Tab-separated table of C-alpha atoms in Angstrom:
chain	number	residue	atom	x	y	z
X	1	MET	CA	3.287	13.776	-14.708
X	2	THR	CA	2.049	12.712	-18.113
X	3	SER	CA	-1.599	11.702	-18.300
X	4	TYR	CA	-2.475	8.655	-20.375
X	5	ALA	CA	-6.220	8.839	-19.958
X	6	HIS	CA	-6.611	9.583	-23.661
X	7	LEU	CA	-4.359	6.741	-24.859
X	8	ASP	CA	-5.265	3.220	-25.926
X	9	LEU	CA	-4.059	1.186	-22.993
X	10	LYS	CA	-3.414	-1.831	-25.195
X	11	GLY	CA	-0.620	-0.034	-26.978
X	12	SER	CA	2.972	0.209	-25.935
X	13	THR	CA	3.142	3.401	-23.894
X	14	PRO	CA	5.919	4.978	-21.875
X	15	MET	CA	6.093	4.150	-18.197
X	16	PRO	CA	3.432	6.177	-16.357
X	17	GLU	CA	5.866	7.462	-13.797
X	18	GLY	CA	8.674	9.824	-14.642
X	19	ARG	CA	10.594	10.920	-11.579
X	20	LEU	CA	10.265	9.076	-8.308
X	21	SER	CA	8.940	12.327	-6.878
X	22	ASP	CA	5.852	11.977	-9.100
X	23	VAL	CA	4.604	8.947	-7.202
X	24	VAL	CA	5.983	9.099	-3.648
X	25	GLY	CA	5.868	11.463	-0.697
X	26	LEU	CA	8.923	12.494	1.310
X	27	LYS	CA	8.489	10.080	4.196
X	28	PHE	CA	11.707	8.442	5.392
X	29	ASN	CA	12.358	6.696	8.703
X	30	ARG	CA	8.957	7.618	10.141
X	31	HIS	CA	8.461	4.065	11.418
X	32	GLU	CA	10.847	4.481	14.379
X	33	SER	CA	12.536	1.219	13.232
X	34	PHE	CA	9.366	-0.800	13.925
X	35	PRO	CA	7.691	-2.706	11.067
X	36	PRO	CA	3.891	-2.864	11.337
X	37	ARG	CA	2.907	-5.336	14.040
X	38	PHE	CA	-0.058	-7.639	14.233
X	39	GLY	CA	-3.073	-5.781	15.629
X	40	TRP	CA	-1.644	-2.281	15.290
X	41	LEU	CA	-3.748	-1.118	12.357
X	42	HIS	CA	-7.021	-2.350	13.835
X	43	LYS	CA	-6.267	-0.806	17.227
X	44	ALA	CA	-5.229	2.524	15.714
X	45	TYR	CA	-8.357	2.623	13.534
X	46	LEU	CA	-10.698	2.065	16.487
X	47	GLN	CA	-9.010	4.756	18.559
X	48	VAL	CA	-8.716	7.348	15.766
X	49	LYS	CA	-12.384	6.777	14.998
X	50	GLN	CA	-13.143	8.009	18.519
X	51	ASP	CA	-10.515	10.749	18.835
X	52	GLU	CA	-8.899	12.629	15.953
X	53	MET	CA	-6.079	13.793	18.270
X	54	LEU	CA	-5.290	10.280	19.461
X	55	PHE	CA	-1.631	10.276	18.467
X	56	HIS	CA	-1.010	13.441	20.513
X	57	ALA	CA	-3.154	12.524	23.517
X	58	PRO	CA	-1.354	12.345	26.901
X	59	ASP	CA	-2.791	8.866	27.462
X	60	ALA	CA	-2.104	7.548	23.950
X	61	LEU	CA	0.418	5.068	25.330
X	62	VAL	CA	-2.212	3.601	27.635
X	63	ARG	CA	-5.005	3.558	25.055
X	64	LEU	CA	-2.837	1.917	22.414
X	65	GLY	CA	-0.948	-0.296	24.837
X	66	VAL	CA	2.492	0.490	23.416
X	67	GLY	CA	5.556	2.626	24.123
X	68	LYS	CA	6.055	6.212	22.987
X	69	ASN	CA	8.095	5.383	19.871
X	70	MET	CA	5.556	2.736	18.905
X	71	VAL	CA	2.801	5.364	19.003
X	72	TYR	CA	4.769	7.332	16.402
X	73	SER	CA	5.217	4.151	14.389
X	74	MET	CA	1.521	3.272	14.506
X	75	ARG	CA	0.702	6.773	13.339
X	76	TYR	CA	3.054	6.449	10.379
X	77	TRP	CA	1.894	2.997	9.299
X	78	SER	CA	-1.760	3.985	9.506
X	79	GLN	CA	-1.032	6.840	7.124
X	80	ALA	CA	1.331	4.863	4.866
X	81	PHE	CA	-1.286	2.143	4.346
X	82	LYS	CA	-3.730	4.921	3.433
X	83	LEU	CA	-5.939	4.163	6.443
X	84	THR	CA	-5.775	7.604	8.036
X	85	HIS	CA	-5.928	11.123	6.623
X	86	GLU	CA	-3.996	13.785	8.514
X	87	PHE	CA	-4.981	17.452	8.621
X	88	ARG	CA	-4.340	20.584	10.631
X	89	SER	CA	-6.055	20.582	13.995
X	90	SER	CA	-8.880	23.084	14.421
X	91	GLU	CA	-7.449	24.085	17.807
X	92	PRO	CA	-6.112	27.639	17.290
X	93	GLN	CA	-3.026	27.082	19.481
X	94	SER	CA	-2.260	23.609	18.212
X	95	ARG	CA	0.381	22.879	15.600
X	96	SER	CA	-0.326	19.153	15.699
X	97	TYR	CA	-1.984	17.162	12.967
X	98	ALA	CA	-5.305	15.493	13.634
X	99	ALA	CA	-6.210	12.215	11.930
X	100	ALA	CA	-9.402	10.847	10.429
X	101	PRO	CA	-10.015	7.220	9.448
X	102	THR	CA	-10.418	6.831	5.706
X	103	TRP	CA	-13.321	5.069	4.030
X	104	ARG	CA	-11.105	2.122	3.064
X	105	ALA	CA	-10.118	1.764	6.741
X	106	ARG	CA	-13.819	1.649	7.614
X	107	TRP	CA	-14.336	-0.965	4.905
X	108	LEU	CA	-11.475	-3.192	6.080
X	109	LEU	CA	-10.958	-2.687	9.816
X	110	ASP	CA	-14.309	-1.857	11.411
X	111	PRO	CA	-15.811	-4.639	13.567
X	112	ASP	CA	-18.349	-5.185	10.759
X	113	GLY	CA	-15.736	-4.609	8.060
X	114	ALA	CA	-14.047	-6.975	5.659
X	115	ASP	CA	-11.287	-8.359	7.904
X	116	PRO	CA	-10.688	-6.290	11.055
X	117	TYR	CA	-8.147	-8.704	12.537
X	118	LEU	CA	-6.374	-9.400	9.236
X	119	GLU	CA	-6.972	-13.122	9.569
X	120	ASP	CA	-7.039	-13.621	5.796
X	121	THR	CA	-3.610	-13.587	4.155
X	122	GLY	CA	-5.300	-11.925	1.186
X	123	SER	CA	-5.779	-8.851	3.377
X	124	LEU	CA	-2.023	-8.652	3.900
X	125	TRP	CA	-1.496	-8.750	0.135
X	126	LEU	CA	-4.090	-5.998	-0.202
X	127	LEU	CA	-2.354	-3.836	2.406
X	128	HIS	CA	0.991	-4.468	0.733
X	129	TRP	CA	-0.515	-3.171	-2.524
X	130	TRP	CA	-1.906	-0.072	-0.796
X	131	LEU	CA	1.502	0.535	0.815
X	132	VAL	CA	3.723	0.274	-2.264
X	133	SER	CA	1.377	1.732	-4.890
X	134	GLY	CA	1.015	5.401	-5.608
X	135	ASP	CA	0.588	8.126	-8.177
X	136	LYS	CA	0.601	11.917	-8.205
X	137	ASP	CA	-2.871	12.125	-6.648
X	138	ALA	CA	-2.309	9.461	-3.969
X	139	PRO	CA	1.447	9.084	-3.415
X	140	CYS	CA	3.161	6.120	-1.881
X	141	LEU	CA	4.297	7.276	1.558
X	142	ALA	CA	6.972	4.583	1.821
X	143	PRO	CA	9.423	5.688	-0.900
X	144	SER	CA	12.146	3.219	0.053
X	145	TRP	CA	9.613	0.402	-0.295
X	146	TYR	CA	8.527	1.748	-3.679
X	147	VAL	CA	12.095	1.739	-4.958
X	148	MET	CA	12.815	-1.814	-3.856
X	149	PHE	CA	9.614	-3.320	-5.225
X	150	HIS	CA	9.108	-1.255	-8.380
X	151	LEU	CA	12.454	0.141	-9.480
X	152	SER	CA	15.102	-2.296	-8.298
X	153	PRO	CA	16.697	-4.327	-11.106
X	154	LEU	CA	18.184	-6.731	-8.576
X	155	ALA	CA	16.729	-9.914	-7.131
X	156	ARG	CA	19.613	-10.765	-4.797
X	157	VAL	CA	20.806	-7.838	-2.699
X	158	THR	CA	22.763	-6.971	0.387
X	159	HIS	CA	21.769	-4.303	2.858
X	160	GLU	CA	24.441	-2.033	1.415
X	161	GLU	CA	23.188	-2.533	-2.150
X	162	MET	CA	19.610	-1.720	-1.162
X	163	THR	CA	20.766	1.420	0.606
X	164	ALA	CA	22.839	2.509	-2.400
X	165	LEU	CA	19.984	1.888	-4.851
X	166	ILE	CA	17.431	3.841	-2.819
X	167	THR	CA	19.897	6.674	-2.276
X	168	ARG	CA	20.630	6.908	-5.994
X	169	GLU	CA	16.943	6.978	-6.945
X	170	VAL	CA	16.122	9.599	-4.311
X	171	HIS	CA	19.070	11.817	-5.221
X	172	SER	CA	18.250	11.671	-8.930
X	173	SER	CA	14.587	12.521	-8.397
X	174	PHE	CA	14.451	15.053	-5.534
X	175	ASP	CA	16.168	18.398	-5.110
X	176	ARG	CA	19.200	18.332	-2.842
X	177	GLU	CA	17.459	20.288	-0.079
X	178	ASP	CA	14.841	17.522	0.109
X	179	TRP	CA	17.271	14.620	0.424
X	180	PRO	CA	16.823	12.614	3.636
X	181	ALA	CA	19.731	11.970	5.959
X	182	ALA	CA	21.771	8.952	4.905
X	183	GLU	CA	20.930	7.228	8.176
X	184	SER	CA	17.210	7.528	7.436
X	185	ILE	CA	17.581	5.393	4.316
X	186	VAL	CA	19.721	2.881	6.224
X	187	ARG	CA	16.941	2.538	8.792
X	188	ASP	CA	14.329	2.157	6.064
X	189	VAL	CA	16.328	-0.771	4.663
X	190	ASP	CA	16.554	-2.264	8.155
X	191	CYS	CA	12.776	-1.995	8.416
X	192	ILE	CA	12.114	-3.523	4.981
X	193	ILE	CA	14.173	-6.553	5.989
X	194	LYS	CA	12.439	-6.831	9.377
X	195	MET	CA	9.038	-6.516	7.723
X	196	TYR	CA	9.345	-9.141	5.000
X	197	ALA	CA	12.298	-11.458	5.683
X	198	PRO	CA	12.413	-14.187	8.332
X	199	ASP	CA	15.106	-13.616	10.941
X	200	ALA	CA	18.309	-15.065	9.494
X	201	GLU	CA	19.595	-16.055	12.922
X	202	ALA	CA	16.353	-17.178	14.547
X	203	ASN	CA	16.315	-20.575	16.201
X	204	PRO	CA	12.968	-22.203	15.294
X	205	LEU	CA	13.153	-24.238	18.512
X	206	SER	CA	13.645	-21.233	20.778
X	207	PRO	CA	10.657	-20.213	22.956
X	208	GLY	CA	10.443	-16.734	21.443
X	209	SER	CA	10.729	-17.683	17.771
X	210	PHE	CA	6.981	-18.174	17.239
X	211	GLU	CA	6.217	-14.875	18.980
X	212	ASP	CA	8.812	-13.105	16.807
X	213	SER	CA	7.199	-14.476	13.657
X	214	LEU	CA	3.858	-13.031	14.740
X	215	LEU	CA	5.180	-9.542	15.409
X	216	CYS	CA	5.042	-8.603	11.743
X	217	PRO	CA	2.450	-10.576	9.757
X	218	PHE	CA	3.866	-9.462	6.388
X	219	LYS	CA	6.574	-12.113	6.671
X	220	GLU	CA	3.792	-14.542	5.687
X	221	LEU	CA	3.867	-13.178	2.144
X	222	GLY	CA	7.264	-14.707	1.444
X	223	LEU	CA	8.408	-11.741	-0.643
X	224	LEU	CA	11.921	-11.590	0.810
X	225	GLU	CA	14.137	-14.401	2.029
X	226	TYR	CA	17.557	-14.742	3.587
X	227	GLN	CA	20.127	-16.280	1.247
X	228	GLY	CA	23.358	-16.437	3.197
X	229	GLY	CA	26.316	-14.526	4.516
X	230	ARG	CA	26.930	-12.659	7.728
X	231	GLY	CA	26.947	-9.052	8.804
X	232	LYS	CA	27.306	-6.602	5.913
X	233	GLU	CA	27.708	-9.506	3.487
X	234	ARG	CA	24.331	-10.992	4.361
X	235	THR	CA	22.354	-11.497	1.149
X	236	TYR	CA	18.589	-11.426	0.623
X	237	ARG	CA	16.489	-12.425	-2.361
X	238	PHE	CA	13.235	-10.872	-3.510
X	239	THR	CA	11.251	-13.926	-4.511
X	240	SER	CA	9.112	-14.138	-7.615
X	241	GLY	CA	6.664	-16.614	-9.093
X	242	VAL	CA	3.319	-18.122	-8.244
X	243	ARG	CA	1.632	-16.671	-5.129
X	244	PRO	CA	-0.708	-19.375	-3.781
X	245	SER	CA	-1.843	-17.202	-0.845
X	246	LEU	CA	-2.793	-14.251	-3.089
X	247	PRO	CA	-6.543	-14.543	-3.863
X	248	PRO	CA	-7.350	-14.018	-7.568
X	249	ARG	CA	-9.921	-11.329	-6.698
X	250	VAL	CA	-7.333	-9.319	-4.755
X	251	LEU	CA	-4.967	-9.555	-7.709
X	252	VAL	CA	-7.723	-8.554	-10.163
X	253	TYR	CA	-8.566	-5.625	-7.865
X	254	ALA	CA	-4.941	-4.469	-8.014
X	255	CYS	CA	-4.900	-4.805	-11.820
X	256	LEU	CA	-8.067	-2.733	-12.194
X	257	ASP	CA	-6.923	-0.244	-9.571
X	258	TYR	CA	-3.767	0.267	-11.605
X	259	ALA	CA	-5.707	0.585	-14.879
X	260	ALA	CA	-7.932	3.219	-13.246
X	261	ARG	CA	-4.935	5.557	-13.078
X	262	PHE	CA	-5.091	5.911	-16.839
X	263	THR	CA	-8.799	5.772	-17.651
X	264	ARG	CA	-12.226	5.690	-15.997
X	265	LYS	CA	-13.938	4.297	-19.092
X	266	PRO	CA	-14.341	0.792	-20.534
X	267	ASP	CA	-11.029	-0.134	-22.123
X	268	SER	CA	-8.218	-2.682	-21.787
X	269	ILE	CA	-4.655	-2.842	-20.491
X	270	SER	CA	-2.027	-5.320	-21.593
X	271	LEU	CA	-0.904	-8.046	-19.222
X	272	ALA	CA	2.658	-7.083	-20.100
X	273	ARG	CA	2.059	-3.630	-18.630
X	274	LEU	CA	0.345	-5.019	-15.550
X	275	ALA	CA	3.261	-7.375	-14.952
X	276	GLY	CA	6.208	-5.236	-15.943
X	277	GLU	CA	5.526	-1.546	-15.436
X	278	PRO	CA	6.933	0.208	-12.371
X	279	GLY	CA	3.947	0.942	-10.158
X	280	GLY	CA	1.963	-2.048	-11.408
X	281	PRO	CA	0.826	-5.159	-9.545
X	282	GLY	CA	3.374	-7.451	-11.199
X	283	ARG	CA	6.239	-5.498	-9.686
X	284	ALA	CA	4.463	-5.044	-6.344
X	285	PHE	CA	3.735	-8.763	-5.992
X	286	ARG	CA	6.841	-9.915	-7.873
X	287	MET	CA	4.897	-11.873	-10.477
X	288	ARG	CA	5.855	-12.272	-14.121
X	289	GLU	CA	3.306	-12.062	-16.913
X	290	PRO	CA	2.647	-15.841	-17.289
X	291	GLU	CA	2.111	-16.215	-13.549
X	292	LEU	CA	-0.120	-13.176	-13.344
X	293	ALA	CA	-2.189	-14.406	-16.296
X	294	ARG	CA	-2.655	-17.883	-14.818
X	295	ALA	CA	-3.653	-16.396	-11.463
X	296	ILE	CA	-6.517	-14.288	-12.847
X	297	GLU	CA	-7.764	-16.053	-15.973
X	298	ASN	CA	-10.182	-18.475	-14.310
X	299	TYR	CA	-11.866	-15.701	-12.368
X	300	VAL	CA	-11.948	-13.323	-15.320
X	301	GLU	CA	-13.385	-16.035	-17.573
X	302	ASN	CA	-16.508	-16.197	-15.416
X	303	HIS	CA	-16.958	-12.469	-14.846
X	304	PRO	CA	-19.566	-10.745	-17.041
X	305	LYS	CA	-17.610	-7.493	-17.369
X	306	LEU	CA	-14.059	-8.811	-17.641
X	307	GLU	CA	-12.205	-10.858	-20.226
X	308	ILE	CA	-8.708	-11.606	-21.430
X	309	VAL	CA	-8.341	-10.863	-25.132
X	310	GLU	CA	-5.477	-11.415	-27.537
X	311	SER	CA	-4.431	-9.250	-30.456
X	312	LEU	CA	-1.191	-9.370	-32.435
X	313	GLY	CA	0.276	-11.798	-29.953
X	314	GLN	CA	-0.400	-9.566	-26.966
X	315	ARG	CA	-2.844	-10.497	-24.221
X	316	SER	CA	-4.847	-7.797	-22.462
X	317	LEU	CA	-7.349	-7.493	-19.644
X	318	ARG	CA	-10.516	-5.913	-21.036
X	319	PHE	CA	-13.017	-4.245	-18.702
X	320	GLN	CA	-16.517	-3.171	-19.724
X	321	ASP	CA	-17.031	-0.531	-17.036
X	322	ASN	CA	-15.115	2.098	-15.089
X	323	PRO	CA	-12.148	0.017	-13.873
X	324	GLU	CA	-12.208	1.751	-10.489
X	325	THR	CA	-15.828	0.774	-9.916
X	326	LEU	CA	-15.133	-2.778	-11.063
X	327	ALA	CA	-12.077	-2.998	-8.820
X	328	TRP	CA	-14.113	-2.330	-5.695
X	329	ASP	CA	-16.922	-4.611	-6.840
X	330	VAL	CA	-14.426	-7.449	-7.250
X	331	LEU	CA	-12.721	-6.765	-3.922
X	332	ASP	CA	-16.026	-6.442	-2.069
X	333	GLU	CA	-17.113	-9.793	-3.505
X	334	GLN	CA	-13.985	-11.400	-2.051
X	335	TYR	CA	-15.132	-10.379	1.446
X	336	GLY	CA	-18.817	-11.230	1.243
X	337	HIS	CA	-20.145	-7.915	-0.088
X	338	VAL	CA	-19.237	-5.706	2.871
X	339	ARG	CA	-20.829	-2.610	1.314
X	340	GLN	CA	-24.233	-4.298	1.231
X	341	ARG	CA	-24.366	-4.792	5.002
X	342	ASP	CA	-26.963	-2.851	6.969
X	343	GLY	CA	-25.813	0.632	7.863
X	344	PHE	CA	-22.557	0.466	5.915
X	345	PRO	CA	-21.744	4.028	4.806
X	346	THR	CA	-20.965	5.160	1.302
X	347	PRO	CA	-17.766	7.191	0.864
X	348	GLU	CA	-19.891	10.348	0.801
X	349	GLU	CA	-21.649	9.442	4.043
X	350	TRP	CA	-18.347	8.563	5.682
X	351	ALA	CA	-16.899	11.922	4.646
X	352	ARG	CA	-19.852	13.728	6.226
X	353	GLN	CA	-19.324	11.752	9.433
X	354	ASN	CA	-15.589	12.576	9.367
X	355	PRO	CA	-15.243	16.179	8.170
X	356	GLY	CA	-11.488	16.020	8.677
X	357	LEU	CA	-11.339	14.055	5.434
X	358	MET	CA	-12.251	17.280	3.645
X	359	LYS	CA	-9.361	19.243	5.152
X	360	THR	CA	-5.811	19.545	3.901
X	361	THR	CA	-2.311	19.656	5.326
X	362	ASP	CA	0.421	22.046	4.299
X	363	ASP	CA	3.084	19.700	2.960
X	364	ALA	CA	1.292	17.568	0.364
X	365	ASN	CA	-1.913	17.124	-1.562
X	366	THR	CA	-3.099	13.532	-1.740
X	367	ALA	CA	-6.582	12.086	-1.656
X	368	GLN	CA	-6.445	8.787	0.207
X	369	GLY	CA	-8.759	6.163	1.559
X	370	GLN	CA	-11.846	6.845	-0.496
X	371	ILE	CA	-13.006	5.294	-3.727
X	372	PRO	CA	-11.268	7.470	-6.340
X	373	GLN	CA	-14.395	8.416	-8.256
X	374	GLN	CA	-15.538	10.085	-5.035
X	375	ALA	CA	-12.224	11.892	-4.610
X	376	ASP	CA	-13.523	15.166	-6.008
X	377	MET	CA	-15.653	15.584	-2.893
X	378	LEU	CA	-12.660	15.214	-0.597
X	379	GLU	CA	-9.674	17.467	-0.159
X	380	GLU	CA	-6.270	15.848	-0.392
X	381	LEU	CA	-4.025	14.697	2.425
X	382	ALA	CA	-0.366	14.478	3.295
């Protein structure tokens, strides 16, 4: 993958991603047809923190309070949201992968973390960003999601069209021997719809409708809505526009997090790139440049190290420090300065407490869950 660390980010540069395989891992249909449910990530974090072999434990069903397939699903979502790091077990006879909670999981989901019960809708937007963003060093482990949010040219789609688009992107980017089974992509599309779109046939007056709406909290984001039709002709629309429930600081974090993929020095990145580039926050949150600019400008205006500048008719976000450092400062401010709380570990301290974070798996090399400038101290995960 081409590195743009040496380029002026204000200029018009090629898209940072080439092939889909540069930014995603080969993870299809690992969710067992279950979208992430309310409470799953917090529960999995607490249990993995106590037992690295949780997902293979004989009593995992009891400890997590779910069925066998849901255990597999919880394992996948914890990894896909970059909240766990999987590595080869140290048991000589074991072929299973152990799991360690990442520093960002500690920051978000610990009882003294930012939002352990995900009560703030901003936390759902943050998790959505972690899920659908990725680069060569920290791939997106939900490739079907990446295609639909970052690469799809369509707003209104049917299930069949989503399946065809994902299949085409995967086939054009991966070698034939790596292609997933066709049914795996179909099930990914099923899961995307279940995760983000309200049930097209739900009766709002039925006793179970409220419970169904709580099963997957990501429906609250309003990113996908049912348009009409039945069966295979059912049509959905990826919404776009103003996002009232997306806190400006979370959006600024995503913008700086994206900029940090190209430079770790003071610089700037155009709002057009932030809004329009595949992999950027505009595509992830389905926001156009004017909406993105309006959402962040008031916050940026009052930040000592951030500003929006204009040159030759192009507006850019300028940052006066390492954008990765600024990103976490901004995000931590949103949640009351979690890192300043007594006893809160630094990424280095957390890695020492969880040595599994320094181990690798066989099938991929990705550093996840830690602040990227600390990534050189951690080995990379699958």
